[in-house]
Amino acid sequence: MEKMDKLNENHSLIKEANRLFKENKFSEAEQYYMQAAKTLGTDLVEASIWLCKKRQNSINTSSNTNSSVVTANTEFYTAENFLKQKKQLEQTQQLLEEYYQQSQSLKLQLMQRN
């Protein structure tokens, strides 16, 4: 039960961080991502943290920044999408390993027939 509570808490942290990011509140979003990183692991949210810092720096260094450039397509860089991509990559790797084993098995069968 405690593990489920932690997962829900992390999901809420990431959702809130994503919302703040979309509202261009990069420093606040970064804090939420860092909080989630404490239990999820930094590797799962480091891209989002990096992007928050980069966006914050671009705002700080250029007072005439065009807001449409700053907010361009932020959904592709959220931690939530990163988690989905990580899961998809793991599933793809698993399928690749299965296909490789099947091909080796078929290769062996062919060699035994000859």
PDB file of N, CA and C in Angstrom:
ATOM      1  N   MET A   1       0.825  -1.198   0.000  1.00  0.00           N
ATOM      2  CA  MET A   1       0.000   0.000   0.000  1.00  0.00           C
ATOM      3  C   MET A   1       0.868   1.261   0.000  1.00  0.00           C
ATOM      4  N   GLU A   2       1.945   1.225   0.770  1.00  0.00           N
ATOM      5  CA  GLU A   2       2.828   2.387   0.854  1.00  0.00           C
ATOM      6  C   GLU A   2       3.486   2.662  -0.505  1.00  0.00           C
ATOM      7  N   LYS A   3       3.832   1.580  -1.219  1.00  0.00           N
ATOM      8  CA  LYS A   3       4.449   1.742  -2.532  1.00  0.00           C
ATOM      9  C   LYS A   3       3.482   2.417  -3.505  1.00  0.00           C
ATOM     10  N   MET A   4       2.213   2.037  -3.428  1.00  0.00           N
ATOM     11  CA  MET A   4       1.187   2.631  -4.290  1.00  0.00           C
ATOM     12  C   MET A   4       1.013   4.111  -3.978  1.00  0.00           C
ATOM     13  N   ASP A   5       1.066   4.463  -2.695  1.00  0.00           N
ATOM     14  CA  ASP A   5       0.954   5.864  -2.295  1.00  0.00           C
ATOM     15  C   ASP A   5       2.113   6.674  -2.867  1.00  0.00           C
ATOM     16  N   LYS A   6       3.313   6.099  -2.839  1.00  0.00           N
ATOM     17  CA  LYS A   6       4.497   6.775  -3.390  1.00  0.00           C
ATOM     18  C   LYS A   6       4.345   6.985  -4.892  1.00  0.00           C
ATOM     19  N   LEU A   7       3.835   5.957  -5.599  1.00  0.00           N
ATOM     20  CA  LEU A   7       3.634   6.079  -7.046  1.00  0.00           C
ATOM     21  C   LEU A   7       2.637   7.188  -7.359  1.00  0.00           C
ATOM     22  N   ASN A   8       1.544   7.218  -6.597  1.00  0.00           N
ATOM     23  CA  ASN A   8       0.537   8.259  -6.805  1.00  0.00           C
ATOM     24  C   ASN A   8       1.110   9.640  -6.502  1.00  0.00           C
ATOM     25  N   GLU A   9       1.919   9.720  -5.454  1.00  0.00           N
ATOM     26  CA  GLU A   9       2.535  10.998  -5.095  1.00  0.00           C
ATOM     27  C   GLU A   9       3.484  11.468  -6.200  1.00  0.00           C
ATOM     28  N   ASN A  10       4.282  10.556  -6.722  1.00  0.00           N
ATOM     29  CA  ASN A  10       5.206  10.908  -7.796  1.00  0.00           C
ATOM     30  C   ASN A  10       4.462  11.304  -9.061  1.00  0.00           C
ATOM     31  N   HIS A  11       3.387  10.592  -9.359  1.00  0.00           N
ATOM     32  CA  HIS A  11       2.580  10.933 -10.529  1.00  0.00           C
ATOM     33  C   HIS A  11       2.005  12.337 -10.374  1.00  0.00           C
ATOM     34  N   SER A  12       1.535  12.656  -9.162  1.00  0.00           N
ATOM     35  CA  SER A  12       0.996  13.993  -8.899  1.00  0.00           C
ATOM     36  C   SER A  12       2.082  15.064  -9.025  1.00  0.00           C
ATOM     37  N   LEU A  13       3.278  14.748  -8.517  1.00  0.00           N
ATOM     38  CA  LEU A  13       4.390  15.705  -8.625  1.00  0.00           C
ATOM     39  C   LEU A  13       4.718  15.983 -10.086  1.00  0.00           C
ATOM     40  N   ILE A  14       4.770  14.940 -10.872  1.00  0.00           N
ATOM     41  CA  ILE A  14       5.102  15.099 -12.292  1.00  0.00           C
ATOM     42  C   ILE A  14       3.998  15.843 -13.032  1.00  0.00           C
ATOM     43  N   LYS A  15       2.750  15.528 -12.717  1.00  0.00           N
ATOM     44  CA  LYS A  15       1.636  16.251 -13.358  1.00  0.00           C
ATOM     45  C   LYS A  15       1.688  17.738 -13.028  1.00  0.00           C
ATOM     46  N   GLU A  16       1.964  18.050 -11.769  1.00  0.00           N
ATOM     47  CA  GLU A  16       2.050  19.453 -11.354  1.00  0.00           C
ATOM     48  C   GLU A  16       3.246  20.124 -12.025  1.00  0.00           C
ATOM     49  N   ALA A  17       4.367  19.430 -12.089  1.00  0.00           N
ATOM     50  CA  ALA A  17       5.553  19.978 -12.755  1.00  0.00           C
ATOM     51  C   ALA A  17       5.260  20.246 -14.229  1.00  0.00           C
ATOM     52  N   ASN A  18       4.578  19.325 -14.877  1.00  0.00           N
ATOM     53  CA  ASN A  18       4.221  19.502 -16.291  1.00  0.00           C
ATOM     54  C   ASN A  18       3.322  20.722 -16.478  1.00  0.00           C
ATOM     55  N   ARG A  19       2.356  20.876 -15.557  1.00  0.00           N
ATOM     56  CA  ARG A  19       1.444  22.029 -15.643  1.00  0.00           C
ATOM     57  C   ARG A  19       2.217  23.335 -15.497  1.00  0.00           C
ATOM     58  N   LEU A  20       3.097  23.381 -14.503  1.00  0.00           N
ATOM     59  CA  LEU A  20       3.900  24.588 -14.287  1.00  0.00           C
ATOM     60  C   LEU A  20       4.802  24.871 -15.485  1.00  0.00           C
ATOM     61  N   PHE A  21       5.376  23.830 -16.044  1.00  0.00           N
ATOM     62  CA  PHE A  21       6.241  23.998 -17.214  1.00  0.00           C
ATOM     63  C   PHE A  21       5.460  24.617 -18.373  1.00  0.00           C
ATOM     64  N   LYS A  22       4.267  24.098 -18.610  1.00  0.00           N
ATOM     65  CA  LYS A  22       3.436  24.622 -19.696  1.00  0.00           C
ATOM     66  C   LYS A  22       3.035  26.076 -19.467  1.00  0.00           C
ATOM     67  N   GLU A  23       3.012  26.483 -18.195  1.00  0.00           N
ATOM     68  CA  GLU A  23       2.693  27.873 -17.847  1.00  0.00           C
ATOM     69  C   GLU A  23       3.949  28.748 -17.793  1.00  0.00           C
ATOM     70  N   ASN A  24       5.069  28.198 -18.261  1.00  0.00           N
ATOM     71  CA  ASN A  24       6.366  28.910 -18.285  1.00  0.00           C
ATOM     72  C   ASN A  24       6.897  29.242 -16.892  1.00  0.00           C
ATOM     73  N   LYS A  25       6.490  28.476 -15.903  1.00  0.00           N
ATOM     74  CA  LYS A  25       7.001  28.640 -14.534  1.00  0.00           C
ATOM     75  C   LYS A  25       8.097  27.589 -14.327  1.00  0.00           C
ATOM     76  N   PHE A  26       9.216  27.818 -14.991  1.00  0.00           N
ATOM     77  CA  PHE A  26      10.257  26.800 -15.090  1.00  0.00           C
ATOM     78  C   PHE A  26      10.959  26.509 -13.771  1.00  0.00           C
ATOM     79  N   SER A  27      11.209  27.533 -12.961  1.00  0.00           N
ATOM     80  CA  SER A  27      11.871  27.311 -11.673  1.00  0.00           C
ATOM     81  C   SER A  27      11.002  26.460 -10.751  1.00  0.00           C
ATOM     82  N   GLU A  28       9.714  26.768 -10.727  1.00  0.00           N
ATOM     83  CA  GLU A  28       8.798  25.994  -9.892  1.00  0.00           C
ATOM     84  C   GLU A  28       8.679  24.560 -10.402  1.00  0.00           C
ATOM     85  N   ALA A  29       8.571  24.407 -11.716  1.00  0.00           N
ATOM     86  CA  ALA A  29       8.478  23.069 -12.311  1.00  0.00           C
ATOM     87  C   ALA A  29       9.726  22.253 -11.983  1.00  0.00           C
ATOM     88  N   GLU A  30      10.872  22.888 -12.061  1.00  0.00           N
ATOM     89  CA  GLU A  30      12.130  22.205 -11.754  1.00  0.00           C
ATOM     90  C   GLU A  30      12.118  21.653 -10.328  1.00  0.00           C
ATOM     91  N   GLN A  31      11.586  22.428  -9.386  1.00  0.00           N
ATOM     92  CA  GLN A  31      11.527  21.981  -7.994  1.00  0.00           C
ATOM     93  C   GLN A  31      10.657  20.717  -7.857  1.00  0.00           C
ATOM     94  N   TYR A  32       9.537  20.678  -8.571  1.00  0.00           N
ATOM     95  CA  TYR A  32       8.673  19.493  -8.525  1.00  0.00           C
ATOM     96  C   TYR A  32       9.361  18.289  -9.157  1.00  0.00           C
ATOM     97  N   TYR A  33      10.036  18.503 -10.293  1.00  0.00           N
ATOM     98  CA  TYR A  33      10.762  17.395 -10.927  1.00  0.00           C
ATOM     99  C   TYR A  33      11.859  16.867  -9.997  1.00  0.00           C
ATOM    100  N   MET A  34      12.540  17.779  -9.298  1.00  0.00           N
ATOM    101  CA  MET A  34      13.606  17.362  -8.393  1.00  0.00           C
ATOM    102  C   MET A  34      13.041  16.576  -7.210  1.00  0.00           C
ATOM    103  N   GLN A  35      11.868  16.954  -6.757  1.00  0.00           N
ATOM    104  CA  GLN A  35      11.213  16.228  -5.675  1.00  0.00           C
ATOM    105  C   GLN A  35      10.873  14.808  -6.131  1.00  0.00           C
ATOM    106  N   ALA A  36      10.344  14.688  -7.343  1.00  0.00           N
ATOM    107  CA  ALA A  36      10.006  13.368  -7.889  1.00  0.00           C
ATOM    108  C   ALA A  36      11.266  12.529  -8.103  1.00  0.00           C
ATOM    109  N   ALA A  37      12.363  13.179  -8.452  1.00  0.00           N
ATOM    110  CA  ALA A  37      13.622  12.468  -8.698  1.00  0.00           C
ATOM    111  C   ALA A  37      14.141  11.773  -7.446  1.00  0.00           C
ATOM    112  N   LYS A  38      13.806  12.288  -6.290  1.00  0.00           N
ATOM    113  CA  LYS A  38      14.284  11.690  -5.039  1.00  0.00           C
ATOM    114  C   LYS A  38      13.819  10.249  -4.881  1.00  0.00           C
ATOM    115  N   THR A  39      12.622   9.950  -5.378  1.00  0.00           N
ATOM    116  CA  THR A  39      12.124   8.580  -5.246  1.00  0.00           C
ATOM    117  C   THR A  39      12.130   7.820  -6.568  1.00  0.00           C
ATOM    118  N   LEU A  40      11.939   8.506  -7.682  1.00  0.00           N
ATOM    119  CA  LEU A  40      11.930   7.833  -8.975  1.00  0.00           C
ATOM    120  C   LEU A  40      13.340   7.574  -9.511  1.00  0.00           C
ATOM    121  N   GLY A  41      14.253   8.414  -9.098  1.00  0.00           N
ATOM    122  CA  GLY A  41      15.602   8.353  -9.653  1.00  0.00           C
ATOM    123  C   GLY A  41      15.788   9.497 -10.636  1.00  0.00           C
ATOM    124  N   THR A  42      16.941  10.089 -10.574  1.00  0.00           N
ATOM    125  CA  THR A  42      17.226  11.258 -11.401  1.00  0.00           C
ATOM    126  C   THR A  42      17.138  10.951 -12.890  1.00  0.00           C
ATOM    127  N   ASP A  43      17.546   9.743 -13.282  1.00  0.00           N
ATOM    128  CA  ASP A  43      17.568   9.413 -14.705  1.00  0.00           C
ATOM    129  C   ASP A  43      16.204   9.513 -15.375  1.00  0.00           C
ATOM    130  N   LEU A  44      15.129   9.379 -14.611  1.00  0.00           N
ATOM    131  CA  LEU A  44      13.791   9.456 -15.203  1.00  0.00           C
ATOM    132  C   LEU A  44      13.304  10.878 -15.435  1.00  0.00           C
ATOM    133  N   VAL A  45      13.858  11.840 -14.714  1.00  0.00           N
ATOM    134  CA  VAL A  45      13.380  13.212 -14.861  1.00  0.00           C
ATOM    135  C   VAL A  45      14.491  14.197 -15.237  1.00  0.00           C
ATOM    136  N   GLU A  46      15.703  13.692 -15.444  1.00  0.00           N
ATOM    137  CA  GLU A  46      16.812  14.609 -15.701  1.00  0.00           C
ATOM    138  C   GLU A  46      16.618  15.432 -16.973  1.00  0.00           C
ATOM    139  N   ALA A  47      15.976  14.870 -17.983  1.00  0.00           N
ATOM    140  CA  ALA A  47      15.732  15.632 -19.207  1.00  0.00           C
ATOM    141  C   ALA A  47      14.796  16.814 -18.935  1.00  0.00           C
ATOM    142  N   SER A  48      13.791  16.585 -18.118  1.00  0.00           N
ATOM    143  CA  SER A  48      12.855  17.656 -17.784  1.00  0.00           C
ATOM    144  C   SER A  48      13.518  18.732 -16.935  1.00  0.00           C
ATOM    145  N   ILE A  49      14.367  18.307 -15.991  1.00  0.00           N
ATOM    146  CA  ILE A  49      15.091  19.271 -15.152  1.00  0.00           C
ATOM    147  C   ILE A  49      16.023  20.108 -16.017  1.00  0.00           C
ATOM    148  N   TRP A  50      16.737  19.450 -16.915  1.00  0.00           N
ATOM    149  CA  TRP A  50      17.645  20.152 -17.821  1.00  0.00           C
ATOM    150  C   TRP A  50      16.881  21.169 -18.665  1.00  0.00           C
ATOM    151  N   LEU A  51      15.730  20.751 -19.171  1.00  0.00           N
ATOM    152  CA  LEU A  51      14.935  21.648 -20.012  1.00  0.00           C
ATOM    153  C   LEU A  51      14.412  22.843 -19.211  1.00  0.00           C
ATOM    154  N   CYS A  52      14.022  22.615 -17.976  1.00  0.00           N
ATOM    155  CA  CYS A  52      13.593  23.738 -17.113  1.00  0.00           C
ATOM    156  C   CYS A  52      14.726  24.748 -16.963  1.00  0.00           C
ATOM    157  N   LYS A  53      15.919  24.256 -16.679  1.00  0.00           N
ATOM    158  CA  LYS A  53      17.073  25.145 -16.503  1.00  0.00           C
ATOM    159  C   LYS A  53      17.376  25.902 -17.790  1.00  0.00           C
ATOM    160  N   LYS A  54      17.323  25.182 -18.906  1.00  0.00           N
ATOM    161  CA  LYS A  54      17.603  25.814 -20.196  1.00  0.00           C
ATOM    162  C   LYS A  54      16.583  26.908 -20.509  1.00  0.00           C
ATOM    163  N   ARG A  55      15.310  26.611 -20.295  1.00  0.00           N
ATOM    164  CA  ARG A  55      14.262  27.603 -20.565  1.00  0.00           C
ATOM    165  C   ARG A  55      14.400  28.792 -19.610  1.00  0.00           C
ATOM    166  N   GLN A  56      14.711  28.533 -18.351  1.00  0.00           N
ATOM    167  CA  GLN A  56      14.877  29.614 -17.380  1.00  0.00           C
ATOM    168  C   GLN A  56      16.051  30.502 -17.787  1.00  0.00           C
ATOM    169  N   ASN A  57      17.143  29.888 -18.202  1.00  0.00           N
ATOM    170  CA  ASN A  57      18.314  30.656 -18.647  1.00  0.00           C
ATOM    171  C   ASN A  57      17.999  31.488 -19.888  1.00  0.00           C
ATOM    172  N   SER A  58      17.220  30.932 -20.801  1.00  0.00           N
ATOM    173  CA  SER A  58      16.897  31.687 -22.013  1.00  0.00           C
ATOM    174  C   SER A  58      16.016  32.886 -21.690  1.00  0.00           C
ATOM    175  N   ILE A  59      15.162  32.751 -20.682  1.00  0.00           N
ATOM    176  CA  ILE A  59      14.330  33.890 -20.256  1.00  0.00           C
ATOM    177  C   ILE A  59      15.201  34.938 -19.575  1.00  0.00           C
ATOM    178  N   ASN A  60      16.113  34.479 -18.725  1.00  0.00           N
ATOM    179  CA  ASN A  60      16.976  35.399 -17.983  1.00  0.00           C
ATOM    180  C   ASN A  60      17.954  36.144 -18.883  1.00  0.00           C
ATOM    181  N   THR A  61      18.445  35.497 -19.931  1.00  0.00           N
ATOM    182  CA  THR A  61      19.452  36.123 -20.783  1.00  0.00           C
ATOM    183  C   THR A  61      18.865  37.006 -21.869  1.00  0.00           C
ATOM    184  N   SER A  62      17.602  36.846 -22.140  1.00  0.00           N
ATOM    185  CA  SER A  62      17.004  37.637 -23.204  1.00  0.00           C
ATOM    186  C   SER A  62      15.673  38.212 -22.749  1.00  0.00           C
ATOM    187  N   SER A  63      15.649  39.484 -22.463  1.00  0.00           N
ATOM    188  CA  SER A  63      14.407  40.095 -21.990  1.00  0.00           C
ATOM    189  C   SER A  63      13.408  40.290 -23.118  1.00  0.00           C
ATOM    190  N   ASN A  64      13.865  40.222 -24.354  1.00  0.00           N
ATOM    191  CA  ASN A  64      12.980  40.394 -25.503  1.00  0.00           C
ATOM    192  C   ASN A  64      12.610  39.064 -26.148  1.00  0.00           C
ATOM    193  N   THR A  65      12.637  38.001 -25.382  1.00  0.00           N
ATOM    194  CA  THR A  65      12.341  36.679 -25.929  1.00  0.00           C
ATOM    195  C   THR A  65      10.892  36.614 -26.402  1.00  0.00           C
ATOM    196  N   ASN A  66      10.735  36.084 -27.583  1.00  0.00           N
ATOM    197  CA  ASN A  66       9.402  35.877 -28.132  1.00  0.00           C
ATOM    198  C   ASN A  66       8.754  34.715 -27.388  1.00  0.00           C
ATOM    199  N   SER A  67       7.631  34.935 -26.744  1.00  0.00           N
ATOM    200  CA  SER A  67       7.011  33.908 -25.906  1.00  0.00           C
ATOM    201  C   SER A  67       6.604  32.674 -26.703  1.00  0.00           C
ATOM    202  N   SER A  68       6.294  32.822 -27.984  1.00  0.00           N
ATOM    203  CA  SER A  68       5.923  31.646 -28.762  1.00  0.00           C
ATOM    204  C   SER A  68       7.118  30.708 -28.943  1.00  0.00           C
ATOM    205  N   VAL A  69       8.320  31.240 -28.971  1.00  0.00           N
ATOM    206  CA  VAL A  69       9.517  30.400 -29.074  1.00  0.00           C
ATOM    207  C   VAL A  69       9.726  29.649 -27.772  1.00  0.00           C
ATOM    208  N   VAL A  70       9.524  30.309 -26.656  1.00  0.00           N
ATOM    209  CA  VAL A  70       9.737  29.699 -25.345  1.00  0.00           C
ATOM    210  C   VAL A  70       8.745  28.569 -25.093  1.00  0.00           C
ATOM    211  N   THR A  71       7.511  28.728 -25.526  1.00  0.00           N
ATOM    212  CA  THR A  71       6.490  27.730 -25.239  1.00  0.00           C
ATOM    213  C   THR A  71       6.314  26.712 -26.355  1.00  0.00           C
ATOM    214  N   ALA A  72       7.125  26.766 -27.374  1.00  0.00           N
ATOM    215  CA  ALA A  72       6.947  25.884 -28.531  1.00  0.00           C
ATOM    216  C   ALA A  72       7.033  24.416 -28.146  1.00  0.00           C
ATOM    217  N   ASN A  73       5.965  23.724 -28.365  1.00  0.00           N
ATOM    218  CA  ASN A  73       5.891  22.271 -28.254  1.00  0.00           C
ATOM    219  C   ASN A  73       6.500  21.677 -26.999  1.00  0.00           C
ATOM    220  N   THR A  74       6.142  22.186 -25.854  1.00  0.00           N
ATOM    221  CA  THR A  74       6.726  21.694 -24.605  1.00  0.00           C
ATOM    222  C   THR A  74       6.243  20.302 -24.243  1.00  0.00           C
ATOM    223  N   GLU A  75       5.125  19.824 -24.804  1.00  0.00           N
ATOM    224  CA  GLU A  75       4.649  18.516 -24.392  1.00  0.00           C
ATOM    225  C   GLU A  75       5.612  17.400 -24.738  1.00  0.00           C
ATOM    226  N   PHE A  76       6.445  17.592 -25.737  1.00  0.00           N
ATOM    227  CA  PHE A  76       7.379  16.544 -26.109  1.00  0.00           C
ATOM    228  C   PHE A  76       8.505  16.387 -25.100  1.00  0.00           C
ATOM    229  N   TYR A  77       8.679  17.339 -24.209  1.00  0.00           N
ATOM    230  CA  TYR A  77       9.798  17.326 -23.280  1.00  0.00           C
ATOM    231  C   TYR A  77       9.386  17.082 -21.838  1.00  0.00           C
ATOM    232  N   THR A  78       8.164  16.661 -21.619  1.00  0.00           N
ATOM    233  CA  THR A  78       7.712  16.474 -20.242  1.00  0.00           C
ATOM    234  C   THR A  78       8.192  15.139 -19.688  1.00  0.00           C
ATOM    235  N   ALA A  79       8.273  15.063 -18.396  1.00  0.00           N
ATOM    236  CA  ALA A  79       8.704  13.833 -17.740  1.00  0.00           C
ATOM    237  C   ALA A  79       7.713  12.698 -18.004  1.00  0.00           C
ATOM    238  N   GLU A  80       6.441  13.043 -18.088  1.00  0.00           N
ATOM    239  CA  GLU A  80       5.424  12.027 -18.339  1.00  0.00           C
ATOM    240  C   GLU A  80       5.681  11.340 -19.672  1.00  0.00           C
ATOM    241  N   ASN A  81       5.967  12.127 -20.721  1.00  0.00           N
ATOM    242  CA  ASN A  81       6.273  11.546 -22.020  1.00  0.00           C
ATOM    243  C   ASN A  81       7.592  10.785 -21.986  1.00  0.00           C
ATOM    244  N   PHE A  82       8.538  11.277 -21.198  1.00  0.00           N
ATOM    245  CA  PHE A  82       9.818  10.590 -21.060  1.00  0.00           C
ATOM    246  C   PHE A  82       9.602   9.200 -20.471  1.00  0.00           C
ATOM    247  N   LEU A  83       8.734   9.091 -19.466  1.00  0.00           N
ATOM    248  CA  LEU A  83       8.444   7.795 -18.856  1.00  0.00           C
ATOM    249  C   LEU A  83       7.789   6.852 -19.860  1.00  0.00           C
ATOM    250  N   LYS A  84       6.882   7.381 -20.677  1.00  0.00           N
ATOM    251  CA  LYS A  84       6.226   6.565 -21.703  1.00  0.00           C
ATOM    252  C   LYS A  84       7.245   6.073 -22.724  1.00  0.00           C
ATOM    253  N   GLN A  85       8.150   6.952 -23.135  1.00  0.00           N
ATOM    254  CA  GLN A  85       9.168   6.572 -24.104  1.00  0.00           C
ATOM    255  C   GLN A  85      10.125   5.540 -23.525  1.00  0.00           C
ATOM    256  N   LYS A  86      10.469   5.692 -22.255  1.00  0.00           N
ATOM    257  CA  LYS A  86      11.361   4.730 -21.599  1.00  0.00           C
ATOM    258  C   LYS A  86      10.707   3.357 -21.569  1.00  0.00           C
ATOM    259  N   LYS A  87       9.425   3.311 -21.227  1.00  0.00           N
ATOM    260  CA  LYS A  87       8.695   2.037 -21.185  1.00  0.00           C
ATOM    261  C   LYS A  87       8.629   1.419 -22.583  1.00  0.00           C
ATOM    262  N   GLN A  88       8.355   2.233 -23.591  1.00  0.00           N
ATOM    263  CA  GLN A  88       8.283   1.741 -24.961  1.00  0.00           C
ATOM    264  C   GLN A  88       9.640   1.189 -25.404  1.00  0.00           C
ATOM    265  N   LEU A  89      10.709   1.860 -25.037  1.00  0.00           N
ATOM    266  CA  LEU A  89      12.051   1.398 -25.379  1.00  0.00           C
ATOM    267  C   LEU A  89      12.346   0.047 -24.722  1.00  0.00           C
ATOM    268  N   GLU A  90      11.957  -0.098 -23.467  1.00  0.00           N
ATOM    269  CA  GLU A  90      12.163  -1.371 -22.767  1.00  0.00           C
ATOM    270  C   GLU A  90      11.381  -2.497 -23.438  1.00  0.00           C
ATOM    271  N   GLN A  91      10.144  -2.221 -23.849  1.00  0.00           N
ATOM    272  CA  GLN A  91       9.331  -3.231 -24.519  1.00  0.00           C
ATOM    273  C   GLN A  91       9.935  -3.601 -25.875  1.00  0.00           C
ATOM    274  N   THR A  92      10.441  -2.618 -26.590  1.00  0.00           N
ATOM    275  CA  THR A  92      11.068  -2.862 -27.879  1.00  0.00           C
ATOM    276  C   THR A  92      12.318  -3.722 -27.710  1.00  0.00           C
ATOM    277  N   GLN A  93      13.107  -3.413 -26.690  1.00  0.00           N
ATOM    278  CA  GLN A  93      14.311  -4.194 -26.412  1.00  0.00           C
ATOM    279  C   GLN A  93      13.947  -5.643 -26.087  1.00  0.00           C
ATOM    280  N   GLN A  94      12.900  -5.827 -25.313  1.00  0.00           N
ATOM    281  CA  GLN A  94      12.459  -7.174 -24.953  1.00  0.00           C
ATOM    282  C   GLN A  94      12.028  -7.950 -26.201  1.00  0.00           C
ATOM    283  N   LEU A  95      11.263  -7.298 -27.084  1.00  0.00           N
ATOM    284  CA  LEU A  95      10.849  -7.959 -28.322  1.00  0.00           C
ATOM    285  C   LEU A  95      12.045  -8.298 -29.199  1.00  0.00           C
ATOM    286  N   LEU A  96      12.994  -7.396 -29.278  1.00  0.00           N
ATOM    287  CA  LEU A  96      14.190  -7.633 -30.077  1.00  0.00           C
ATOM    288  C   LEU A  96      14.938  -8.864 -29.578  1.00  0.00           C
ATOM    289  N   GLU A  97      15.062  -8.991 -28.278  1.00  0.00           N
ATOM    290  CA  GLU A  97      15.732 -10.153 -27.702  1.00  0.00           C
ATOM    291  C   GLU A  97      14.972 -11.443 -28.010  1.00  0.00           C
ATOM    292  N   GLU A  98      13.647 -11.390 -27.935  1.00  0.00           N
ATOM    293  CA  GLU A  98      12.835 -12.574 -28.263  1.00  0.00           C
ATOM    294  C   GLU A  98      13.004 -12.962 -29.732  1.00  0.00           C
ATOM    295  N   TYR A  99      12.969 -11.979 -30.625  1.00  0.00           N
ATOM    296  CA  TYR A  99      13.136 -12.258 -32.051  1.00  0.00           C
ATOM    297  C   TYR A  99      14.516 -12.829 -32.349  1.00  0.00           C
ATOM    298  N   TYR A 100      15.517 -12.310 -31.663  1.00  0.00           N
ATOM    299  CA  TYR A 100      16.869 -12.816 -31.858  1.00  0.00           C
ATOM    300  C   TYR A 100      16.941 -14.288 -31.436  1.00  0.00           C
ATOM    301  N   GLN A 101      16.356 -14.616 -30.310  1.00  0.00           N
ATOM    302  CA  GLN A 101      16.369 -16.005 -29.839  1.00  0.00           C
ATOM    303  C   GLN A 101      15.620 -16.907 -30.813  1.00  0.00           C
ATOM    304  N   GLN A 102      14.496 -16.447 -31.338  1.00  0.00           N
ATOM    305  CA  GLN A 102      13.735 -17.228 -32.306  1.00  0.00           C
ATOM    306  C   GLN A 102      14.557 -17.460 -33.578  1.00  0.00           C
ATOM    307  N   SER A 103      15.232 -16.424 -34.041  1.00  0.00           N
ATOM    308  CA  SER A 103      16.036 -16.573 -35.259  1.00  0.00           C
ATOM    309  C   SER A 103      17.192 -17.540 -35.035  1.00  0.00           C
ATOM    310  N   GLN A 104      17.795 -17.499 -33.859  1.00  0.00           N
ATOM    311  CA  GLN A 104      18.882 -18.431 -33.551  1.00  0.00           C
ATOM    312  C   GLN A 104      18.368 -19.869 -33.485  1.00  0.00           C
ATOM    313  N   SER A 105      17.184 -20.033 -32.927  1.00  0.00           N
ATOM    314  CA  SER A 105      16.580 -21.356 -32.843  1.00  0.00           C
ATOM    315  C   SER A 105      16.278 -21.908 -34.247  1.00  0.00           C
ATOM    316  N   LEU A 106      15.726 -21.066 -35.107  1.00  0.00           N
ATOM    317  CA  LEU A 106      15.439 -21.486 -36.485  1.00  0.00           C
ATOM    318  C   LEU A 106      16.726 -21.791 -37.250  1.00  0.00           C
ATOM    319  N   LYS A 107      17.739 -21.016 -37.024  1.00  0.00           N
ATOM    320  CA  LYS A 107      19.032 -21.227 -37.664  1.00  0.00           C
ATOM    321  C   LYS A 107      19.596 -22.591 -37.257  1.00  0.00           C
ATOM    322  N   LEU A 108      19.494 -22.913 -35.983  1.00  0.00           N
ATOM    323  CA  LEU A 108      19.955 -24.191 -35.475  1.00  0.00           C
ATOM    324  C   LEU A 108      19.176 -25.349 -36.111  1.00  0.00           C
ATOM    325  N   GLN A 109      17.869 -25.184 -36.204  1.00  0.00           N
ATOM    326  CA  GLN A 109      17.044 -26.233 -36.830  1.00  0.00           C
ATOM    327  C   GLN A 109      17.455 -26.472 -38.279  1.00  0.00           C
ATOM    328  N   LEU A 110      17.718 -25.394 -39.006  1.00  0.00           N
ATOM    329  CA  LEU A 110      18.159 -25.523 -40.400  1.00  0.00           C
ATOM    330  C   LEU A 110      19.506 -26.234 -40.492  1.00  0.00           C
ATOM    331  N   MET A 111      20.401 -25.906 -39.601  1.00  0.00           N
ATOM    332  CA  MET A 111      21.721 -26.522 -39.609  1.00  0.00           C
ATOM    333  C   MET A 111      21.615 -28.009 -39.284  1.00  0.00           C
ATOM    334  N   GLN A 112      20.693 -28.390 -38.401  1.00  0.00           N
ATOM    335  CA  GLN A 112      20.528 -29.794 -38.019  1.00  0.00           C
ATOM    336  C   GLN A 112      19.927 -30.609 -39.165  1.00  0.00           C
ATOM    337  N   ARG A 113      19.139 -29.975 -40.021  1.00  0.00           N
ATOM    338  CA  ARG A 113      18.519 -30.675 -41.161  1.00  0.00           C
ATOM    339  C   ARG A 113      19.554 -30.967 -42.246  1.00  0.00           C
ATOM    340  N   ASN A 114      20.534 -30.105 -42.347  1.00  0.00           N
ATOM    341  CA  ASN A 114      21.533 -30.270 -43.409  1.00  0.00           C
ATOM    342  C   ASN A 114      22.621 -31.132 -42.964  1.00  0.00           C
TER     343      ASN A 114
END
